């Protein structure tokens, strides 16, 4: 084997290995309250940074394939967002620019744009980690066979979490949540909030749907396994009682089916019909139980969110350009909580879009949305670029849509386990939205 080709094979193998290690870390982190703890996301951020540095060293002096060069623009936009959030936390500014809360600080304090610099630094760590996860998995998934292997691992892992969530809810024992296990009595898996479990399971459902669609008709056993995993995740979604999660999952399924319209996908229509029937049955059950305490609690929560959304929109003018600081929503919004929603503490806005506008400021939030829009656009283009493996950009686009829809009415994508899985799937989808030539360096081929 020529030395140049041998070096390329070794580099590709190392990059794929880093991708698998990263994916394992994402799943391990999700087992601790959905990764929503500084003791989890801080070391995860550090390790992921080291893994990315290893990738950079492997690529030094070698040309990037078009798929990775194309990712530079959205990566640069995300880098701008992270830089601004870090500036909110560490940059000393005049009192006229600093957040008003600093007027109450002791004399000699250095005012900041963020009202809570410590929370903002943690927000920076999380956001930067999600961007790095997407890049690492995009590199690992340049080879189509590896992309499918990663997706199979994701599909099985999320299905296993869904099975655990269902069993834990059935027997009333959840060792992953500890003191939080009894909250609400609903299906929640490793997540304190069942809505986040709904988003997580929806992503797994869409991945298994893609695996089912891709498996050849002759591989009946494989199709059956993916169908069972898909149905398991779907059952978990609807049994969480999350109406937003269920709706966004169904929209994701619709996007996936529409993306593959006209392509031969044996049995896909039948599986989708089963999923829709399952969701409809549970939805009718929830409607019939409208007088149940859980149903009433859901209605009260939705009513409270409507009042909070109005208050957030009305008060955006207080700091429209600079924001209150990434991660500082809870403390900075507290003075503006409307009386109708004051019976509970609002740690989140329950709409990631509004919360980003509040914390980052409008200009930076729009840059953030632009970066995500570029990713969605690439996945859409990938549907026309790929033929036999079009199910990969299709399922990634479905995940993108489901996550975007649910983020409008909840905060699931602010949970590290959900956001990490979201970034991983978008990274894989991005890489596979390019043709073979776009995924290989000039003069080289995948082994």
Coordinates of C-alpha atoms in Angstrom, one line a residue:
X1 CA 0.0 0.0 0.0
X2 CA 1.5 3.4 -1.0
X3 CA 2.6 5.5 2.0
X4 CA 0.2 8.3 1.3
X5 CA -2.8 6.0 1.1
X6 CA -1.6 4.2 4.3
X7 CA -1.4 7.5 6.1
X8 CA -4.9 8.4 5.0
X9 CA -6.3 5.0 6.1
X10 CA -4.7 5.5 9.5
X11 CA -6.0 9.0 9.9
X12 CA -9.5 8.0 8.9
X13 CA -9.4 5.1 11.4
X14 CA -8.3 7.5 14.2
X15 CA -11.0 10.0 13.3
X16 CA -13.7 7.3 13.4
X17 CA -12.4 6.1 16.7
X18 CA -12.6 9.6 18.2
X19 CA -16.2 9.8 16.9
X20 CA -17.1 6.6 18.7
X21 CA -15.5 7.7 21.9
X22 CA -17.3 11.0 21.7
X23 CA -20.7 9.2 21.1
X24 CA -20.1 7.0 24.1
X25 CA -19.4 10.0 26.3
X26 CA -22.6 11.7 25.2
X27 CA -24.6 8.6 26.2
X28 CA -22.8 8.2 29.5
X29 CA -23.4 11.9 30.4
X30 CA -27.1 11.5 29.7
X31 CA -27.5 9.0 32.5
X32 CA -27.0 11.6 35.2
X33 CA -30.2 13.6 35.2
X34 CA -30.0 14.0 31.4
X35 CA -26.5 15.5 31.8
X36 CA -28.1 18.6 33.4
X37 CA -25.5 19.1 36.2
X38 CA -22.3 21.1 36.3
X39 CA -20.4 18.0 37.5
X40 CA -21.4 16.3 34.2
X41 CA -21.2 19.0 31.6
X42 CA -17.9 20.6 32.8
X43 CA -15.8 17.5 32.4
X44 CA -17.6 16.5 29.3
X45 CA -16.7 19.9 27.8
X46 CA -13.1 19.5 28.7
X47 CA -12.8 16.0 27.3
X48 CA -14.7 16.9 24.1
X49 CA -12.3 19.9 23.7
X50 CA -9.3 17.5 23.9
X51 CA -10.9 15.1 21.4
X52 CA -11.4 18.0 19.0
X53 CA -7.8 19.1 19.5
X54 CA -6.7 15.6 18.5
X55 CA -8.8 15.8 15.3
X56 CA -7.2 19.2 14.5
X57 CA -3.8 17.7 14.9
X58 CA -4.7 14.7 12.7
X59 CA -5.8 17.1 10.0
X60 CA -2.9 19.5 10.1
X61 CA -1.3 19.8 6.7
X62 CA -4.0 17.9 5.0
X63 CA -6.8 19.4 2.8
X64 CA -10.4 19.3 4.1
X65 CA -13.1 17.6 2.1
X66 CA -15.9 19.9 0.8
X67 CA -18.2 18.6 3.5
X68 CA -16.0 20.0 6.2
X69 CA -15.1 23.2 4.4
X70 CA -18.8 23.8 4.0
X71 CA -19.3 23.6 7.7
X72 CA -16.8 26.4 8.4
X73 CA -19.4 29.2 7.9
X74 CA -22.0 27.8 10.4
X75 CA -19.1 27.0 12.8
X76 CA -17.9 30.6 12.5
X77 CA -21.3 31.9 13.2
X78 CA -21.6 29.7 16.3
X79 CA -18.1 30.8 17.3
X80 CA -19.3 34.4 17.2
X81 CA -22.2 33.6 19.5
X82 CA -19.9 31.8 21.9
X83 CA -17.4 34.7 21.9
X84 CA -20.2 37.2 22.6
X85 CA -21.6 35.1 25.5
X86 CA -18.1 34.9 26.9
X87 CA -17.7 38.6 26.6
X88 CA -20.9 39.0 28.5
X89 CA -19.4 37.1 31.4
X90 CA -15.7 38.3 31.6
X91 CA -15.6 41.7 29.9
X92 CA -15.5 44.6 32.4
X93 CA -17.7 47.4 31.0
X94 CA -18.9 50.9 32.1
X95 CA -21.9 51.0 34.4
X96 CA -24.0 52.5 31.5
X97 CA -23.4 49.3 29.5
X98 CA -23.4 46.8 32.4
X99 CA -26.5 45.0 33.6
X100 CA -28.5 47.1 36.0
X101 CA -28.1 44.5 38.8
X102 CA -24.5 45.6 39.1
X103 CA -25.6 48.9 40.6
X104 CA -26.3 46.9 43.7
X105 CA -22.9 45.3 43.8
X106 CA -20.3 46.3 46.5
X107 CA -18.0 49.2 45.7
X108 CA -15.0 48.0 43.7
X109 CA -16.9 45.4 41.8
X110 CA -16.2 45.1 38.1
X111 CA -19.5 45.4 36.3
X112 CA -20.4 42.9 33.5
X113 CA -22.9 42.7 30.7
X114 CA -24.2 39.5 32.2
X115 CA -26.3 39.6 35.4
X116 CA -24.8 36.2 36.4
X117 CA -21.3 35.7 34.9
X118 CA -20.9 32.3 36.5
X119 CA -24.1 31.0 34.9
X120 CA -23.0 32.5 31.6
X121 CA -19.7 30.7 31.7
X122 CA -21.5 27.4 32.2
X123 CA -23.8 28.3 29.3
X124 CA -20.7 29.0 27.1
X125 CA -19.2 25.6 28.0
X126 CA -22.4 23.9 27.0
X127 CA -23.0 25.8 23.8
X128 CA -19.3 25.3 22.7
X129 CA -19.5 21.6 23.5
X130 CA -22.6 21.1 21.3
X131 CA -20.8 22.8 18.4
X132 CA -17.7 20.6 18.9
X133 CA -19.9 17.5 19.1
X134 CA -21.4 18.3 15.7
X135 CA -18.0 18.8 14.1
X136 CA -16.5 15.6 15.6
X137 CA -19.4 13.4 14.5
X138 CA -19.4 15.0 11.0
X139 CA -15.8 14.0 10.6
X140 CA -16.4 10.5 11.9
X141 CA -19.5 10.1 9.6
X142 CA -17.8 11.0 6.3
X143 CA -17.7 7.3 5.5
X144 CA -21.2 6.1 4.8
X145 CA -20.8 2.7 6.4
X146 CA -19.6 4.4 9.6
X147 CA -22.5 6.8 9.5
X148 CA -25.0 3.9 9.5
X149 CA -23.1 2.2 12.2
X150 CA -23.2 5.3 14.4
X151 CA -26.9 5.6 13.7
X152 CA -27.6 2.0 14.7
X153 CA -25.8 2.6 18.0
X154 CA -27.9 5.7 18.6
X155 CA -31.1 4.0 17.7
X156 CA -30.5 1.0 20.0
X157 CA -29.2 3.2 22.9
X158 CA -32.2 5.6 22.8
X159 CA -34.6 2.6 22.5
X160 CA -32.9 1.1 25.6
X161 CA -33.4 4.4 27.5
X162 CA -37.1 4.4 26.4
X163 CA -37.5 0.8 27.6
X164 CA -35.9 1.8 31.0
X165 CA -38.2 4.8 31.3
X166 CA -41.3 2.7 30.6
X167 CA -40.3 0.0 33.1
X168 CA -39.3 2.5 35.7
X169 CA -42.6 4.2 35.5
X170 CA -44.5 0.9 35.6
X171 CA -42.7 -0.4 38.8
X172 CA -42.3 3.0 40.4
X173 CA -38.5 2.7 40.9
X174 CA -36.0 4.9 39.0
X175 CA -32.4 4.5 40.2
X176 CA -31.1 7.1 37.7
X177 CA -33.1 9.9 39.2
X178 CA -32.7 9.2 42.9
X179 CA -34.6 11.8 45.0
X180 CA -36.3 13.1 41.8
X181 CA -37.7 9.7 40.8
X182 CA -41.2 10.3 42.2
X183 CA -41.9 13.6 40.5
X184 CA -45.2 13.5 38.6
X185 CA -45.4 9.8 38.3
X186 CA -44.8 10.1 34.5
X187 CA -42.4 8.4 32.1
X188 CA -39.1 10.4 32.3
X189 CA -36.2 8.0 32.2
X190 CA -33.0 9.8 33.2
X191 CA -34.7 13.2 32.9
X192 CA -36.3 15.1 35.8
X193 CA -38.6 16.7 33.2
X194 CA -40.7 14.2 31.2
X195 CA -41.0 16.7 28.3
X196 CA -37.2 16.3 27.8
X197 CA -37.6 12.6 27.7
X198 CA -40.2 13.0 25.0
X199 CA -37.8 14.9 22.8
X200 CA -35.0 12.4 23.5
X201 CA -37.3 9.5 22.6
X202 CA -38.6 11.3 19.5
X203 CA -35.0 11.6 18.2
X204 CA -34.6 7.9 18.8
X205 CA -37.9 7.1 17.1
X206 CA -36.8 9.1 14.0
X207 CA -33.4 7.4 13.9
X208 CA -35.0 4.0 14.0
X209 CA -37.5 5.0 11.4
X210 CA -34.6 5.9 9.1
X211 CA -32.8 2.6 9.9
X212 CA -36.1 0.7 9.1
X213 CA -36.5 2.6 5.8
X214 CA -32.9 1.9 4.8
X215 CA -32.8 -1.8 5.6
X216 CA -33.3 -4.0 2.5
X217 CA -36.6 -5.9 2.2
X218 CA -34.7 -9.2 2.4
X219 CA -33.3 -8.3 5.9
X220 CA -36.7 -9.0 7.6
X221 CA -35.2 -9.6 11.0
X222 CA -33.3 -6.3 10.9
X223 CA -36.5 -4.5 9.8
X224 CA -38.4 -6.1 12.7
X225 CA -35.8 -5.0 15.2
X226 CA -35.8 -1.4 14.0
X227 CA -39.6 -1.4 13.9
X228 CA -39.7 -2.6 17.5
X229 CA -37.2 0.0 18.6
X230 CA -39.1 2.7 16.7
X231 CA -42.4 1.7 18.3
X232 CA -40.8 1.5 21.8
X233 CA -39.5 5.1 21.4
X234 CA -42.9 6.2 20.1
X235 CA -44.7 4.7 23.0
X236 CA -42.3 6.5 25.4
X237 CA -43.0 9.8 23.6
X238 CA -46.7 9.7 24.0
X239 CA -46.7 8.2 27.5
X240 CA -44.6 11.0 28.8
X241 CA -47.8 13.0 28.5
X242 CA -45.9 15.7 26.6
X243 CA -48.3 17.2 24.1
X244 CA -45.6 19.4 22.6
X245 CA -43.3 16.4 22.4
X246 CA -45.9 14.2 20.8
X247 CA -46.9 16.8 18.2
X248 CA -43.3 17.6 17.3
X249 CA -42.5 13.9 16.9
X250 CA -45.4 13.5 14.6
X251 CA -44.3 16.5 12.6
X252 CA -40.8 14.9 12.4
X253 CA -42.3 11.7 11.0
X254 CA -44.3 13.7 8.4
X255 CA -41.1 15.5 7.4
X256 CA -39.2 12.2 7.1
X257 CA -42.0 10.6 5.0
X258 CA -42.3 13.6 2.7
X259 CA -38.5 13.8 2.3
X260 CA -38.5 10.2 1.0
X261 CA -41.6 10.5 -1.0
X262 CA -41.4 8.6 -4.3
X263 CA -38.5 6.4 -3.2
X264 CA -39.0 2.7 -2.6
X265 CA -39.1 2.1 1.1
X266 CA -40.7 -1.2 1.8
X267 CA -43.1 -1.3 4.7
X268 CA -42.5 2.4 5.7
X269 CA -46.1 3.4 5.2
X270 CA -47.3 0.5 7.4
X271 CA -44.9 1.4 10.2
X272 CA -45.9 5.1 10.0
X273 CA -49.6 4.1 10.2
X274 CA -48.9 2.1 13.4
X275 CA -47.0 5.0 15.0
X276 CA -49.8 7.5 14.1
X277 CA -52.4 5.1 15.5
X278 CA -50.5 4.7 18.7
X279 CA -50.1 8.5 19.1
X280 CA -53.8 9.0 18.3
X281 CA -54.9 6.4 20.8
X282 CA -52.9 7.9 23.6
X283 CA -54.0 11.4 22.6
X284 CA -57.7 10.4 22.9
X285 CA -56.9 8.9 26.3
X286 CA -55.4 12.2 27.4
X287 CA -58.5 14.1 26.2
X288 CA -60.8 11.6 28.0
X289 CA -58.8 12.2 31.2
X290 CA -59.2 15.9 31.0
X291 CA -60.5 16.0 34.5
X292 CA -57.5 14.0 35.9
X293 CA -55.1 15.9 38.1
X294 CA -52.2 15.4 35.7
X295 CA -54.3 16.7 32.8
X296 CA -55.3 19.7 34.8
X297 CA -51.7 20.4 35.8
X298 CA -50.7 20.3 32.1
X299 CA -53.5 22.8 31.3
X300 CA -52.4 25.1 34.1
X301 CA -48.8 24.9 32.9
X302 CA -49.8 25.9 29.4
X303 CA -51.8 28.8 30.6
X304 CA -48.9 30.0 32.7
X305 CA -46.6 29.7 29.7
X306 CA -48.8 32.0 27.7
X307 CA -48.6 34.7 30.3
X308 CA -44.8 34.3 30.5
X309 CA -44.4 34.4 26.8
X310 CA -46.3 37.7 26.7
X311 CA -44.2 39.1 29.6
X312 CA -40.9 38.1 27.9
X313 CA -41.9 39.7 24.6
X314 CA -43.0 42.9 26.4
X315 CA -39.8 43.2 28.4
X316 CA -37.3 42.4 25.6
X317 CA -37.0 46.1 25.1
X318 CA -35.2 46.4 28.5
X319 CA -32.0 45.1 27.0
X320 CA -32.7 44.3 23.3
X321 CA -29.1 44.5 22.0
X322 CA -26.9 43.3 24.8
X323 CA -29.1 40.7 26.5
X324 CA -29.2 39.8 30.2
X325 CA -26.4 37.1 29.9
X326 CA -26.5 33.5 28.7
X327 CA -28.0 31.3 31.4
X328 CA -29.2 34.3 33.5
X329 CA -32.9 34.0 32.6
X330 CA -34.2 32.8 36.0
X331 CA -32.9 35.7 38.1
X332 CA -33.3 38.5 35.6
X333 CA -36.9 37.6 34.6
X334 CA -38.1 37.1 38.2
X335 CA -39.1 40.8 38.6
X336 CA -41.2 40.6 35.5
X337 CA -43.1 37.4 36.3
X338 CA -46.8 38.2 35.7
X339 CA -49.2 37.7 38.6
X340 CA -51.1 35.0 36.7
X341 CA -47.9 32.8 36.6
X342 CA -46.5 33.7 40.0
X343 CA -47.5 30.5 41.7
X344 CA -44.3 28.7 40.4
X345 CA -40.7 29.5 39.8
X346 CA -39.7 30.1 36.2
X347 CA -36.2 28.8 35.7
X348 CA -36.8 28.7 32.0
X349 CA -38.9 30.6 29.6
X350 CA -40.4 27.4 28.2
X351 CA -39.5 28.7 24.7
X352 CA -35.9 28.4 23.7
X353 CA -36.3 31.1 21.1
X354 CA -37.6 33.7 23.5
X355 CA -35.1 32.7 26.1
X356 CA -32.2 33.1 23.6
X357 CA -33.5 36.6 22.7
X358 CA -33.7 37.5 26.4
X359 CA -30.2 36.2 27.3
X360 CA -28.1 36.9 24.2
X361 CA -29.8 40.0 22.8
X362 CA -31.5 40.1 19.5
X363 CA -28.4 40.5 17.2
X364 CA -26.6 37.5 18.6
X365 CA -29.7 35.4 18.8
X366 CA -30.3 36.0 15.1
X367 CA -26.8 35.0 14.3
X368 CA -27.4 31.8 16.3
X369 CA -30.6 31.1 14.4
X370 CA -28.8 31.8 11.1
X371 CA -26.2 29.2 11.9
X372 CA -28.9 26.6 12.6
X373 CA -30.8 27.6 9.5
X374 CA -27.6 26.9 7.4
X375 CA -27.5 23.4 8.8
X376 CA -31.2 22.8 8.0
X377 CA -30.6 24.2 4.5
X378 CA -27.7 21.8 3.9
X379 CA -29.8 18.8 5.1
X380 CA -32.5 19.8 2.6
X381 CA -30.0 20.1 -0.2
X382 CA -28.7 16.6 0.8
X383 CA -32.0 15.0 -0.1
X384 CA -31.3 15.8 -3.7
X385 CA -27.7 14.9 -3.6
X386 CA -27.9 11.4 -2.1
X387 CA -29.8 8.6 -3.7
X388 CA -29.5 5.2 -2.0
X389 CA -28.5 6.7 1.4
X390 CA -31.0 9.6 1.3
X391 CA -32.5 8.3 4.5
X392 CA -29.6 9.8 6.5
X393 CA -30.2 13.5 5.5
X394 CA -33.9 12.8 5.7
X395 CA -33.9 11.6 9.3
X396 CA -31.5 14.4 10.3
X397 CA -33.9 16.9 8.7
X398 CA -36.8 15.3 10.6
X399 CA -34.8 15.5 13.9
X400 CA -34.0 19.1 13.1
X401 CA -37.7 19.9 12.5
X402 CA -38.9 18.0 15.6
X403 CA -36.4 19.7 17.8
X404 CA -37.1 23.2 16.3
X405 CA -40.9 22.7 16.8
X406 CA -40.7 21.5 20.4
X407 CA -38.2 24.3 21.3
X408 CA -40.9 26.9 20.5
X409 CA -43.0 25.7 23.5
X410 CA -40.4 24.1 25.8
X411 CA -36.7 23.9 26.8
X412 CA -35.8 20.3 25.9
X413 CA -32.9 21.5 23.7
X414 CA -31.5 23.3 26.7
X415 CA -31.0 19.9 28.4
X416 CA -27.4 18.6 27.7
X417 CA -28.5 15.1 26.8
X418 CA -31.1 16.3 24.2
X419 CA -28.9 19.0 22.9
X420 CA -25.9 16.7 22.7
X421 CA -27.9 14.1 20.8
X422 CA -29.3 16.8 18.5
X423 CA -25.8 18.0 17.7
X424 CA -24.5 14.5 17.0
X425 CA -27.4 13.7 14.6
X426 CA -27.0 17.0 12.8
X427 CA -23.3 16.4 12.4
X428 CA -23.9 12.9 10.9
X429 CA -26.6 14.3 8.7
X430 CA -24.4 17.2 7.5
X431 CA -21.6 14.9 6.5
X432 CA -23.9 12.6 4.6
X433 CA -25.7 15.4 2.8
X434 CA -22.7 15.6 0.4
X435 CA -21.9 13.2 -2.4
X436 CA -18.9 10.9 -2.4
X437 CA -16.6 13.5 -3.9
X438 CA -17.6 16.0 -1.3
X439 CA -16.8 13.6 1.5
X440 CA -13.3 12.8 0.3
X441 CA -10.1 14.8 0.1
X442 CA -8.7 15.4 -3.4
X443 CA -6.6 12.4 -4.4
X444 CA -7.8 10.2 -1.6
X445 CA -10.7 7.8 -1.1
X446 CA -12.2 6.3 2.0
X447 CA -10.9 2.9 2.9

